[in-house]
PDB file of C-alpha atoms and ligand atoms in Angstrom:
ATOM      1  CA  UNK A  18     299.284   2.204 -67.510  1.00 40.00           C
ATOM      2  CA  UNK A  19     298.148   5.861 -66.943  1.00 57.00           C
ATOM      3  CA  UNK A  20     300.736   8.043 -65.063  1.00 83.00           C
ATOM      4  CA  UNK A  21     298.739   9.736 -62.349  1.00 95.00           C
ATOM      5  CA  UNK A  22     301.162  11.840 -61.234  1.00 97.00           C
ATOM      6  CA  UNK A  23     301.760  13.308 -64.497  1.00 96.00           C
ATOM      7  CA  UNK A  24     298.099  13.567 -65.559  1.00 97.00           C
ATOM      8  CA  UNK A  25     297.799  15.216 -62.271  1.00 98.00           C
ATOM      9  CA  UNK A  26     300.405  17.865 -62.978  1.00 98.00           C
ATOM     10  CA  UNK A  27     298.783  18.355 -66.546  1.00 97.00           C
ATOM     11  CA  UNK A  28     295.463  19.397 -65.142  1.00 98.00           C
ATOM     12  CA  UNK A  29     296.932  22.143 -62.861  1.00 98.00           C
ATOM     13  CA  UNK A  30     299.387  23.225 -65.177  1.00 97.00           C
ATOM     14  CA  UNK A  31     296.846  23.686 -68.023  1.00 96.00           C
ATOM     15  CA  UNK A  32     294.316  25.528 -65.872  1.00 97.00           C
ATOM     16  CA  UNK A  33     294.195  29.218 -65.603  1.00 95.00           C
ATOM     17  CA  UNK A  34     293.308  29.187 -62.086  1.00 97.00           C
ATOM     18  CA  UNK A  35     292.835  26.434 -59.636  1.00 98.00           C
ATOM     19  CA  UNK A  36     290.537  26.203 -56.503  1.00 98.00           C
ATOM     20  CA  UNK A  37     292.453  24.313 -53.751  1.00 98.00           C
ATOM     21  CA  UNK A  38     289.749  22.528 -51.335  1.00 98.00           C
ATOM     22  CA  UNK A  39     291.560  21.070 -48.208  1.00 98.00           C
ATOM     23  CA  UNK A  40     290.693  18.905 -45.039  1.00 97.00           C
ATOM     24  CA  UNK A  41     292.262  17.793 -41.923  1.00 94.00           C
ATOM     25  CA  UNK A  42     294.645  15.568 -44.035  1.00 96.00           C
ATOM     26  CA  UNK A  43     296.570  18.249 -45.118  1.00 97.00           C
ATOM     27  CA  UNK A  44     297.551  19.078 -41.347  1.00 95.00           C
ATOM     28  CA  UNK A  45     298.152  15.402 -40.125  1.00 93.00           C
ATOM     29  CA  UNK A  46     301.559  15.769 -41.261  1.00 95.00           C
ATOM     30  CA  UNK A  47     301.851  18.748 -38.979  1.00 93.00           C
ATOM     31  CA  UNK A  48     301.005  16.720 -35.970  1.00 87.00           C
ATOM     32  CA  UNK A  49     297.275  17.683 -35.966  1.00 86.00           C
ATOM     33  CA  UNK A  50     295.194  14.682 -35.916  1.00 82.00           C
ATOM     34  CA  UNK A  51     292.049  14.363 -38.614  1.00 85.00           C
ATOM     35  CA  UNK A  52     288.826  12.946 -37.685  1.00 79.00           C
ATOM     36  CA  UNK A  53     288.007   9.995 -40.163  1.00 70.00           C
ATOM     37  CA  UNK A  54     291.432   8.751 -40.577  1.00 65.00           C
ATOM     38  CA  UNK A  55     292.620   5.648 -38.555  1.00 64.00           C
ATOM     39  CA  UNK A  56     294.144   7.808 -35.830  1.00 66.00           C
ATOM     40  CA  UNK A  57     291.538  10.059 -36.135  1.00 69.00           C
ATOM     41  CA  UNK A  58     289.762  11.816 -33.117  1.00 69.00           C
ATOM     42  CA  UNK A  59     286.400  10.153 -33.585  1.00 65.00           C
ATOM     43  CA  UNK A  60     288.365   6.842 -32.375  1.00 65.00           C
ATOM     44  CA  UNK A  61     288.866   8.779 -29.167  1.00 67.00           C
ATOM     45  CA  UNK A  62     285.675  11.076 -28.737  1.00 70.00           C
ATOM     46  CA  UNK A  63     282.148  10.713 -29.406  1.00 77.00           C
ATOM     47  CA  UNK A  64     281.646  13.222 -32.575  1.00 74.00           C
ATOM     48  CA  UNK A  65     277.970  13.539 -30.673  1.00 78.00           C
ATOM     49  CA  UNK A  66     280.072  16.045 -28.162  1.00 78.00           C
ATOM     50  CA  UNK A  67     280.873  18.076 -31.095  1.00 83.00           C
ATOM     51  CA  UNK A  68     277.116  19.436 -31.162  1.00 92.00           C
ATOM     52  CA  UNK A  69     276.494  23.120 -30.127  1.00 95.00           C
ATOM     53  CA  UNK A  70     273.609  22.275 -28.097  1.00 95.00           C
ATOM     54  CA  UNK A  71     275.790  19.677 -25.940  1.00 95.00           C
ATOM     55  CA  UNK A  72     278.417  22.089 -25.878  1.00 95.00           C
ATOM     56  CA  UNK A  73     276.276  25.010 -24.338  1.00 96.00           C
ATOM     57  CA  UNK A  74     274.007  22.367 -21.956  1.00 96.00           C
ATOM     58  CA  UNK A  75     276.985  20.475 -20.583  1.00 95.00           C
ATOM     59  CA  UNK A  76     279.963  22.354 -18.416  1.00 96.00           C
ATOM     60  CA  UNK A  77     281.828  19.275 -18.315  1.00 95.00           C
ATOM     61  CA  UNK A  78     281.889  19.061 -22.021  1.00 93.00           C
ATOM     62  CA  UNK A  79     283.435  22.602 -22.153  1.00 95.00           C
ATOM     63  CA  UNK A  80     285.638  21.716 -19.248  1.00 96.00           C
ATOM     64  CA  UNK A  81     287.086  18.520 -21.057  1.00 92.00           C
ATOM     65  CA  UNK A  82     287.299  20.512 -24.308  1.00 91.00           C
ATOM     66  CA  UNK A  83     289.264  23.600 -23.023  1.00 93.00           C
ATOM     67  CA  UNK A  84     291.625  20.804 -21.273  1.00 90.00           C
ATOM     68  CA  UNK A  85     292.180  18.975 -24.153  1.00 85.00           C
ATOM     69  CA  UNK A  86     293.038  22.413 -26.092  1.00 85.00           C
ATOM     70  CA  UNK A  87     295.541  23.219 -23.142  1.00 85.00           C
ATOM     71  CA  UNK A  88     297.018  19.730 -23.552  1.00 82.00           C
ATOM     72  CA  UNK A  89     297.346  20.026 -27.355  1.00 74.00           C
ATOM     73  CA  UNK A  90     294.833  17.349 -27.926  1.00 70.00           C
ATOM     74  CA  UNK A  91     292.894  19.030 -30.575  1.00 68.00           C
ATOM     75  CA  UNK A  92     294.103  21.378 -32.902  1.00 62.00           C
ATOM     76  CA  UNK A  93     296.763  23.361 -31.133  1.00 55.00           C
ATOM     77  CA  UNK A  94     295.713  27.155 -30.924  1.00 53.00           C
ATOM     78  CA  UNK A  95     299.040  27.758 -29.776  1.00 58.00           C
ATOM     79  CA  UNK A  96     302.006  28.647 -31.825  1.00 59.00           C
ATOM     80  CA  UNK A  97     304.013  25.347 -31.858  1.00 74.00           C
ATOM     81  CA  UNK A  98     301.893  23.726 -34.576  1.00 85.00           C
ATOM     82  CA  UNK A  99     303.689  24.579 -37.941  1.00 93.00           C
ATOM     83  CA  UNK A 100     302.938  24.609 -41.516  1.00 96.00           C
ATOM     84  CA  UNK A 101     304.162  21.440 -43.520  1.00 98.00           C
ATOM     85  CA  UNK A 102     305.589  20.658 -46.608  1.00 98.00           C
ATOM     86  CA  UNK A 103     301.913  20.659 -48.208  1.00 98.00           C
ATOM     87  CA  UNK A 104     300.796  23.831 -46.929  1.00 98.00           C
ATOM     88  CA  UNK A 105     304.167  25.562 -48.524  1.00 98.00           C
ATOM     89  CA  UNK A 106     303.687  23.804 -51.654  1.00 98.00           C
ATOM     90  CA  UNK A 107     300.076  25.178 -51.797  1.00 98.00           C
ATOM     91  CA  UNK A 108     301.458  28.610 -50.860  1.00 98.00           C
ATOM     92  CA  UNK A 109     304.089  28.079 -53.786  1.00 98.00           C
ATOM     93  CA  UNK A 110     301.269  27.800 -56.298  1.00 98.00           C
ATOM     94  CA  UNK A 111     299.322  30.906 -55.007  1.00 98.00           C
ATOM     95  CA  UNK A 112     302.645  32.974 -55.154  1.00 98.00           C
ATOM     96  CA  UNK A 113     302.685  31.905 -58.653  1.00 97.00           C
ATOM     97  CA  UNK A 114     299.479  33.462 -59.373  1.00 97.00           C
ATOM     98  CA  UNK A 115     298.051  29.909 -59.939  1.00 97.00           C
ATOM     99  CA  UNK A 116     294.979  29.848 -57.487  1.00 98.00           C
ATOM    100  CA  UNK A 117     291.429  31.151 -57.394  1.00 98.00           C
ATOM    101  CA  UNK A 118     291.602  30.647 -53.515  1.00 98.00           C
ATOM    102  CA  UNK A 119     292.191  28.186 -50.816  1.00 98.00           C
ATOM    103  CA  UNK A 120     288.811  27.140 -49.222  1.00 98.00           C
ATOM    104  CA  UNK A 121     289.476  24.741 -46.300  1.00 98.00           C
ATOM    105  CA  UNK A 122     287.672  23.152 -43.567  1.00 96.00           C
ATOM    106  CA  UNK A 123     290.216  23.267 -40.995  1.00 95.00           C
ATOM    107  CA  UNK A 124     290.332  25.585 -38.082  1.00 92.00           C
ATOM    108  CA  UNK A 125     293.772  25.529 -37.580  1.00 91.00           C
ATOM    109  CA  UNK A 126     295.137  28.851 -39.651  1.00 92.00           C
ATOM    110  CA  UNK A 127     298.162  27.005 -41.162  1.00 95.00           C
ATOM    111  CA  UNK A 128     297.525  28.267 -44.764  1.00 97.00           C
ATOM    112  CA  UNK A 129     297.946  31.725 -43.551  1.00 96.00           C
ATOM    113  CA  UNK A 130     301.000  30.861 -41.604  1.00 95.00           C
ATOM    114  CA  UNK A 131     302.288  29.555 -44.724  1.00 97.00           C
ATOM    115  CA  UNK A 132     302.035  32.873 -46.386  1.00 98.00           C
ATOM    116  CA  UNK A 133     298.809  32.877 -48.450  1.00 98.00           C
ATOM    117  CA  UNK A 134     296.864  36.196 -47.360  1.00 98.00           C
ATOM    118  CA  UNK A 135     293.837  35.639 -45.110  1.00 96.00           C
ATOM    119  CA  UNK A 136     291.472  37.098 -47.718  1.00 97.00           C
ATOM    120  CA  UNK A 137     292.524  34.235 -50.095  1.00 98.00           C
ATOM    121  CA  UNK A 138     291.465  31.752 -47.490  1.00 98.00           C
ATOM    122  CA  UNK A 139     288.061  30.670 -47.266  1.00 98.00           C
ATOM    123  CA  UNK A 140     287.569  29.185 -43.748  1.00 98.00           C
ATOM    124  CA  UNK A 141     284.298  27.349 -43.927  1.00 97.00           C
ATOM    125  CA  UNK A 142     284.525  25.840 -40.094  1.00 96.00           C
ATOM    126  CA  UNK A 143     285.789  29.181 -38.668  1.00 95.00           C
ATOM    127  CA  UNK A 144     289.160  29.332 -36.986  1.00 92.00           C
ATOM    128  CA  UNK A 145     290.592  28.374 -33.648  1.00 89.00           C
ATOM    129  CA  UNK A 146     292.903  31.590 -33.014  1.00 88.00           C
ATOM    130  CA  UNK A 147     290.105  33.414 -31.428  1.00 92.00           C
ATOM    131  CA  UNK A 148     287.318  32.915 -29.089  1.00 96.00           C
ATOM    132  CA  UNK A 149     284.104  34.695 -28.053  1.00 97.00           C
ATOM    133  CA  UNK A 150     281.315  34.833 -25.502  1.00 98.00           C
ATOM    134  CA  UNK A 151     277.893  33.078 -27.068  1.00 97.00           C
ATOM    135  CA  UNK A 152     275.941  35.851 -24.940  1.00 97.00           C
ATOM    136  CA  UNK A 153     277.625  39.272 -25.815  1.00 98.00           C
ATOM    137  CA  UNK A 154     279.996  38.479 -28.605  1.00 96.00           C
ATOM    138  CA  UNK A 155     282.968  39.793 -26.924  1.00 97.00           C
ATOM    139  CA  UNK A 156     285.968  38.016 -28.316  1.00 96.00           C
ATOM    140  CA  UNK A 157     289.581  37.096 -27.339  1.00 97.00           C
ATOM    141  CA  UNK A 158     292.666  35.666 -28.708  1.00 94.00           C
ATOM    142  CA  UNK A 159     292.127  31.598 -27.446  1.00 92.00           C
ATOM    143  CA  UNK A 160     295.476  31.575 -26.092  1.00 90.00           C
ATOM    144  CA  UNK A 161     294.277  34.235 -23.843  1.00 95.00           C
ATOM    145  CA  UNK A 162     291.497  32.197 -22.759  1.00 95.00           C
ATOM    146  CA  UNK A 163     293.442  29.247 -22.209  1.00 93.00           C
ATOM    147  CA  UNK A 164     295.566  31.534 -19.932  1.00 94.00           C
ATOM    148  CA  UNK A 165     292.579  31.619 -17.884  1.00 96.00           C
ATOM    149  CA  UNK A 166     292.089  28.228 -18.016  1.00 95.00           C
ATOM    150  CA  UNK A 167     295.443  27.424 -16.947  1.00 94.00           C
ATOM    151  CA  UNK A 168     294.945  29.726 -14.180  1.00 96.00           C
ATOM    152  CA  UNK A 169     292.034  27.632 -12.582  1.00 95.00           C
ATOM    153  CA  UNK A 170     289.097  28.460 -14.658  1.00 96.00           C
ATOM    154  CA  UNK A 171     288.189  25.331 -15.784  1.00 96.00           C
ATOM    155  CA  UNK A 172     285.094  26.368 -17.772  1.00 97.00           C
ATOM    156  CA  UNK A 173     285.989  29.887 -18.407  1.00 97.00           C
ATOM    157  CA  UNK A 174     283.095  32.644 -18.255  1.00 97.00           C
ATOM    158  CA  UNK A 175     282.996  36.030 -20.159  1.00 98.00           C
ATOM    159  CA  UNK A 176     284.539  38.721 -17.799  1.00 97.00           C
ATOM    160  CA  UNK A 177     281.808  41.261 -18.833  1.00 97.00           C
ATOM    161  CA  UNK A 178     278.621  39.403 -18.768  1.00 98.00           C
ATOM    162  CA  UNK A 179     279.291  35.910 -17.705  1.00 97.00           C
ATOM    163  CA  UNK A 180     278.560  34.259 -20.520  1.00 98.00           C
ATOM    164  CA  UNK A 181     279.922  30.372 -22.016  1.00 98.00           C
ATOM    165  CA  UNK A 182     282.969  31.086 -23.900  1.00 98.00           C
ATOM    166  CA  UNK A 183     283.457  29.212 -27.245  1.00 97.00           C
ATOM    167  CA  UNK A 184     286.300  29.197 -29.804  1.00 95.00           C
ATOM    168  CA  UNK A 185     285.106  30.700 -33.411  1.00 94.00           C
ATOM    169  CA  UNK A 186     284.945  27.189 -34.816  1.00 94.00           C
ATOM    170  CA  UNK A 187     281.763  25.604 -36.358  1.00 94.00           C
ATOM    171  CA  UNK A 188     280.006  22.958 -34.492  1.00 93.00           C
ATOM    172  CA  UNK A 189     277.538  20.296 -35.559  1.00 90.00           C
ATOM    173  CA  UNK A 190     274.458  22.166 -35.637  1.00 92.00           C
ATOM    174  CA  UNK A 191     275.768  25.560 -36.196  1.00 93.00           C
ATOM    175  CA  UNK A 192     275.778  27.339 -39.557  1.00 93.00           C
ATOM    176  CA  UNK A 193     278.567  28.343 -41.669  1.00 95.00           C
ATOM    177  CA  UNK A 194     279.825  31.703 -41.544  1.00 94.00           C
ATOM    178  CA  UNK A 195     277.812  33.634 -44.478  1.00 95.00           C
ATOM    179  CA  UNK A 196     281.014  35.352 -45.798  1.00 96.00           C
ATOM    180  CA  UNK A 197     283.564  32.448 -45.874  1.00 97.00           C
ATOM    181  CA  UNK A 198     280.762  30.404 -47.722  1.00 98.00           C
ATOM    182  CA  UNK A 199     280.058  33.361 -50.197  1.00 98.00           C
ATOM    183  CA  UNK A 200     283.696  33.886 -50.631  1.00 98.00           C
ATOM    184  CA  UNK A 201     284.144  30.226 -51.440  1.00 98.00           C
ATOM    185  CA  UNK A 202     281.566  30.501 -54.136  1.00 98.00           C
ATOM    186  CA  UNK A 203     283.100  33.168 -55.602  1.00 98.00           C
ATOM    187  CA  UNK A 204     286.737  31.484 -55.529  1.00 98.00           C
ATOM    188  CA  UNK A 205     285.068  28.130 -56.891  1.00 98.00           C
ATOM    189  CA  UNK A 206     283.336  29.885 -59.936  1.00 98.00           C
ATOM    190  CA  UNK A 207     286.591  31.423 -61.057  1.00 98.00           C
ATOM    191  CA  UNK A 208     288.593  28.329 -61.405  1.00 98.00           C
ATOM    192  CA  UNK A 209     288.861  25.972 -64.123  1.00 97.00           C
ATOM    193  CA  UNK A 210     290.607  22.878 -62.159  1.00 98.00           C
ATOM    194  CA  UNK A 211     290.187  21.765 -58.521  1.00 98.00           C
ATOM    195  CA  UNK A 212     292.925  20.465 -56.476  1.00 98.00           C
ATOM    196  CA  UNK A 213     291.503  18.403 -53.000  1.00 98.00           C
ATOM    197  CA  UNK A 214     293.973  17.788 -50.658  1.00 98.00           C
ATOM    198  CA  UNK A 215     293.290  15.686 -47.474  1.00 97.00           C
ATOM    199  CA  UNK A 216     289.554  15.406 -47.236  1.00 97.00           C
ATOM    200  CA  UNK A 217     287.332  12.828 -47.333  1.00 95.00           C
ATOM    201  CA  UNK A 218     284.739  15.329 -49.051  1.00 97.00           C
ATOM    202  CA  UNK A 219     282.003  13.778 -46.643  1.00 94.00           C
ATOM    203  CA  UNK A 220     280.962  16.893 -44.636  1.00 91.00           C
ATOM    204  CA  UNK A 221     278.254  18.916 -45.845  1.00 92.00           C
ATOM    205  CA  UNK A 222     277.268  21.647 -47.103  1.00 94.00           C
ATOM    206  CA  UNK A 223     281.266  22.344 -47.303  1.00 96.00           C
ATOM    207  CA  UNK A 224     282.214  19.394 -49.743  1.00 97.00           C
ATOM    208  CA  UNK A 225     279.163  21.446 -52.131  1.00 98.00           C
ATOM    209  CA  UNK A 226     281.793  23.652 -53.031  1.00 98.00           C
ATOM    210  CA  UNK A 227     283.768  21.420 -55.157  1.00 98.00           C
ATOM    211  CA  UNK A 228     281.353  18.685 -55.977  1.00 98.00           C
ATOM    212  CA  UNK A 229     279.089  20.897 -57.625  1.00 97.00           C
ATOM    213  CA  UNK A 230     281.530  22.033 -60.251  1.00 98.00           C
ATOM    214  CA  UNK A 231     283.098  18.638 -60.671  1.00 98.00           C
ATOM    215  CA  UNK A 232     279.734  17.373 -61.550  1.00 98.00           C
ATOM    216  CA  UNK A 233     279.204  20.352 -64.228  1.00 97.00           C
ATOM    217  CA  UNK A 234     282.927  18.911 -65.483  1.00 97.00           C
ATOM    218  CA  UNK A 235     285.545  20.841 -63.904  1.00 98.00           C
ATOM    219  CA  UNK A 236     288.296  18.611 -63.870  1.00 98.00           C
ATOM    220  CA  UNK A 237     289.363  17.480 -60.120  1.00 98.00           C
ATOM    221  CA  UNK A 238     292.530  16.119 -58.896  1.00 98.00           C
ATOM    222  CA  UNK A 239     291.954  14.372 -55.379  1.00 98.00           C
ATOM    223  CA  UNK A 240     295.188  13.871 -53.178  1.00 98.00           C
ATOM    224  CA  UNK A 241     293.973  11.831 -49.985  1.00 97.00           C
ATOM    225  CA  UNK A 242     295.361   9.074 -48.279  1.00 95.00           C
ATOM    226  CA  UNK A 243     292.550   6.302 -48.473  1.00 94.00           C
ATOM    227  CA  UNK A 244     289.337   6.506 -50.206  1.00 95.00           C
ATOM    228  CA  UNK A 245     286.884   9.625 -50.238  1.00 96.00           C
ATOM    229  CA  UNK A 246     282.957   9.674 -50.662  1.00 96.00           C
ATOM    230  CA  UNK A 247     283.534  10.733 -54.171  1.00 97.00           C
ATOM    231  CA  UNK A 248     286.549   9.605 -55.936  1.00 97.00           C
ATOM    232  CA  UNK A 249     284.320   8.665 -58.926  1.00 97.00           C
ATOM    233  CA  UNK A 250     283.898  12.281 -59.482  1.00 98.00           C
ATOM    234  CA  UNK A 251     287.807  12.838 -59.433  1.00 98.00           C
ATOM    235  CA  UNK A 252     289.488  13.324 -62.862  1.00 98.00           C
ATOM    236  CA  UNK A 253     292.564  11.914 -61.126  1.00 98.00           C
ATOM    237  CA  UNK A 254     293.190  10.472 -57.542  1.00 98.00           C
ATOM    238  CA  UNK A 255     296.473  10.511 -55.864  1.00 98.00           C
ATOM    239  CA  UNK A 256     296.371   7.978 -52.992  1.00 97.00           C
ATOM    240  CA  UNK A 257     299.449   9.407 -51.425  1.00 96.00           C
ATOM    241  CA  UNK A 258     300.762  11.664 -48.380  1.00 97.00           C
ATOM    242  CA  UNK A 259     300.065  15.238 -49.324  1.00 98.00           C
ATOM    243  CA  UNK A 260     303.331  16.497 -47.818  1.00 98.00           C
ATOM    244  CA  UNK A 261     305.115  13.838 -50.018  1.00 97.00           C
ATOM    245  CA  UNK A 262     303.338  14.281 -53.251  1.00 98.00           C
ATOM    246  CA  UNK A 263     302.545  18.245 -53.443  1.00 98.00           C
ATOM    247  CA  UNK A 264     306.106  19.418 -53.290  1.00 98.00           C
ATOM    248  CA  UNK A 265     307.322  17.345 -56.502  1.00 97.00           C
ATOM    249  CA  UNK A 266     303.680  18.263 -58.368  1.00 98.00           C
ATOM    250  CA  UNK A 267     303.948  22.011 -57.658  1.00 98.00           C
ATOM    251  CA  UNK A 268     307.558  22.088 -58.749  1.00 97.00           C
ATOM    252  CA  UNK A 269     306.977  20.061 -62.018  1.00 97.00           C
ATOM    253  CA  UNK A 270     303.942  22.344 -62.858  1.00 97.00           C
ATOM    254  CA  UNK A 271     306.013  25.162 -62.186  1.00 96.00           C
ATOM    255  CA  UNK A 272     308.654  24.074 -64.320  1.00 91.00           C
ATOM    256  CA  UNK A 273     311.568  24.348 -61.494  1.00 78.00           C
TER     257      UNK A 273
HETATM  258  P1  LIG B 316     288.340  13.991 -42.074  1.00 60.98           P
HETATM  259  O1  LIG B 316     289.160  13.417 -41.016  1.00 60.98           O
HETATM  260  O2  LIG B 316     286.925  13.620 -42.894  1.00 60.98           O
HETATM  261  O3  LIG B 316     289.252  13.205 -43.524  1.00 60.98           O
HETATM  262  C1  LIG B 316     290.638  13.300 -43.471  1.00 60.98           C
HETATM  263  C2  LIG B 316     291.123  12.460 -44.549  1.00 60.98           C
HETATM  264  O4  LIG B 316     292.745  13.025 -45.150  1.00 60.98           O
HETATM  265  C3  LIG B 316     291.267  11.114 -44.319  1.00 60.98           C
HETATM  266  O5  LIG B 316     290.714  10.516 -45.467  1.00 60.98           O
HETATM  267  C4  LIG B 316     292.673  10.592 -44.128  1.00 60.98           C
HETATM  268  O6  LIG B 316     292.817   9.592 -44.578  1.00 60.98           O
HETATM  269  C5  LIG B 316     293.156  11.905 -45.397  1.00 60.98           C
HETATM  270  N1  LIG B 316     294.554  11.940 -44.567  1.00 60.98           N
HETATM  271  C6  LIG B 316     295.280  12.138 -43.323  1.00 60.98           C
HETATM  272  N2  LIG B 316     296.698  12.483 -43.483  1.00 60.98           N
HETATM  273  C7  LIG B 316     296.865  12.611 -45.044  1.00 60.98           C
HETATM  274  C8  LIG B 316     297.852  12.955 -45.449  1.00 60.98           C
HETATM  275  N3  LIG B 316     299.192  13.181 -44.827  1.00 60.98           N
HETATM  276  N4  LIG B 316     298.143  13.141 -46.703  1.00 60.98           N
HETATM  277  C9  LIG B 316     296.783  13.253 -47.474  1.00 60.98           C
HETATM  278  N5  LIG B 316     295.755  12.449 -46.726  1.00 60.98           N
HETATM  279  C10 LIG B 316     295.750  12.353 -45.784  1.00 60.98           C
HETATM  280  O7  LIG B 316     288.520  15.588 -42.758  1.00 60.98           O
HETATM  281  P2  LIG B 316     287.589  16.377 -43.474  1.00 60.98           P
HETATM  282  O8  LIG B 316     287.208  15.906 -44.704  1.00 60.98           O
HETATM  283  O9  LIG B 316     288.320  17.563 -43.198  1.00 60.98           O
HETATM  284  O10 LIG B 316     286.567  16.745 -42.414  1.00 60.98           O
HETATM  285  C11 LIG B 316     286.526  16.586 -40.969  1.00 60.98           C
HETATM  286  C12 LIG B 316     286.334  18.107 -40.227  1.00 60.98           C
HETATM  287  O11 LIG B 316     286.886  17.930 -39.334  1.00 60.98           O
HETATM  288  C13 LIG B 316     285.877  19.284 -41.060  1.00 60.98           C
HETATM  289  O12 LIG B 316     285.054  19.760 -40.897  1.00 60.98           O
HETATM  290  C14 LIG B 316     287.123  20.045 -40.293  1.00 60.98           C
HETATM  291  O13 LIG B 316     286.679  21.143 -39.822  1.00 60.98           O
HETATM  292  C15 LIG B 316     287.116  19.166 -39.040  1.00 60.98           C
HETATM  293  N6  LIG B 316     288.752  19.104 -38.341  1.00 60.98           N
HETATM  294  C16 LIG B 316     289.512  20.111 -38.995  1.00 60.98           C
HETATM  295  C17 LIG B 316     291.517  19.767 -38.345  1.00 60.98           C
HETATM  296  C18 LIG B 316     292.390  20.891 -38.490  1.00 60.98           C
HETATM  297  O14 LIG B 316     291.825  22.200 -38.490  1.00 60.98           O
HETATM  298  N7  LIG B 316     293.621  20.637 -38.616  1.00 60.98           N
HETATM  299  C19 LIG B 316     291.399  18.801 -37.760  1.00 60.98           C
HETATM  300  C20 LIG B 316     290.539  17.498 -37.682  1.00 60.98           C
HETATM  301  C21 LIG B 316     289.263  17.877 -37.782  1.00 60.98           C
HETATM  302 ZN1  LIG B 317     279.836  38.041 -22.733  1.00 60.98          ZN
END
């Protein structure tokens, strides 16, 4: 029988630079629900509610969104959400000079909080820490907007122009931030191996960042609980919890 763990370690170890690509599954052990896992958000809310046109047209939807942020039911714009051992292990790889970068679909900022500099993390779907006015583009820390909500503004408006306020995250129907996308492609082209953590690889175009090189033969390790849409492209698949498997993997790779 192949030892998948050792095979995964070999791929990461023998690569000069590794691209790490993460999805919601890297953050579930920090207490942030994923979308498509068994307790995922899609079991409780309608994915259609995450389209930009609905958000702009529907004040009740915005009110519900802010209320959920305030109650910590979405992804915690607040500081009590902390990186878990999976984020820490990825940061160790970065500190050891093993990574060409981290490309994430997550909006929680936990890779940076684990110690990876912001310019080494391409956030394909934006970040929840800040919010902006969709009309005049003025922006604020999201905690500031949440304070307005807490003070009674259920659907907070821009103090300058009255426009609708939205977190700096990408909803269905919006295009990806151009800089982050370009950075992600540069990081991918500099990598000779790929490590996917906690993603179904089912959201596009984000997943193409790793699927294109994998199809061209760049070795790809997938660490994900449950199946992904592209397990057949993985050189090695570890069907395990990221927080349990990444720390020993990184320890082995770095020879500690
Ligand atoms: P997804 O929800 O489609 O899939 C996550 C995958 O991770 C699932 O297969 C799940 O079984 C697996 N998983 C859950 N816990 C795990 C663990 N501890 N270890 C290993 N695997 C685990 O997530 P996705 O592919 O990232 O796509 C969903 C979209 O939702 C993304 O675009 C992202 O922007 C957004 N999102 C972000 C956050 C966040 O910022 N933390 C949370 C939820 C959703
Ligand atoms: Zn405004």
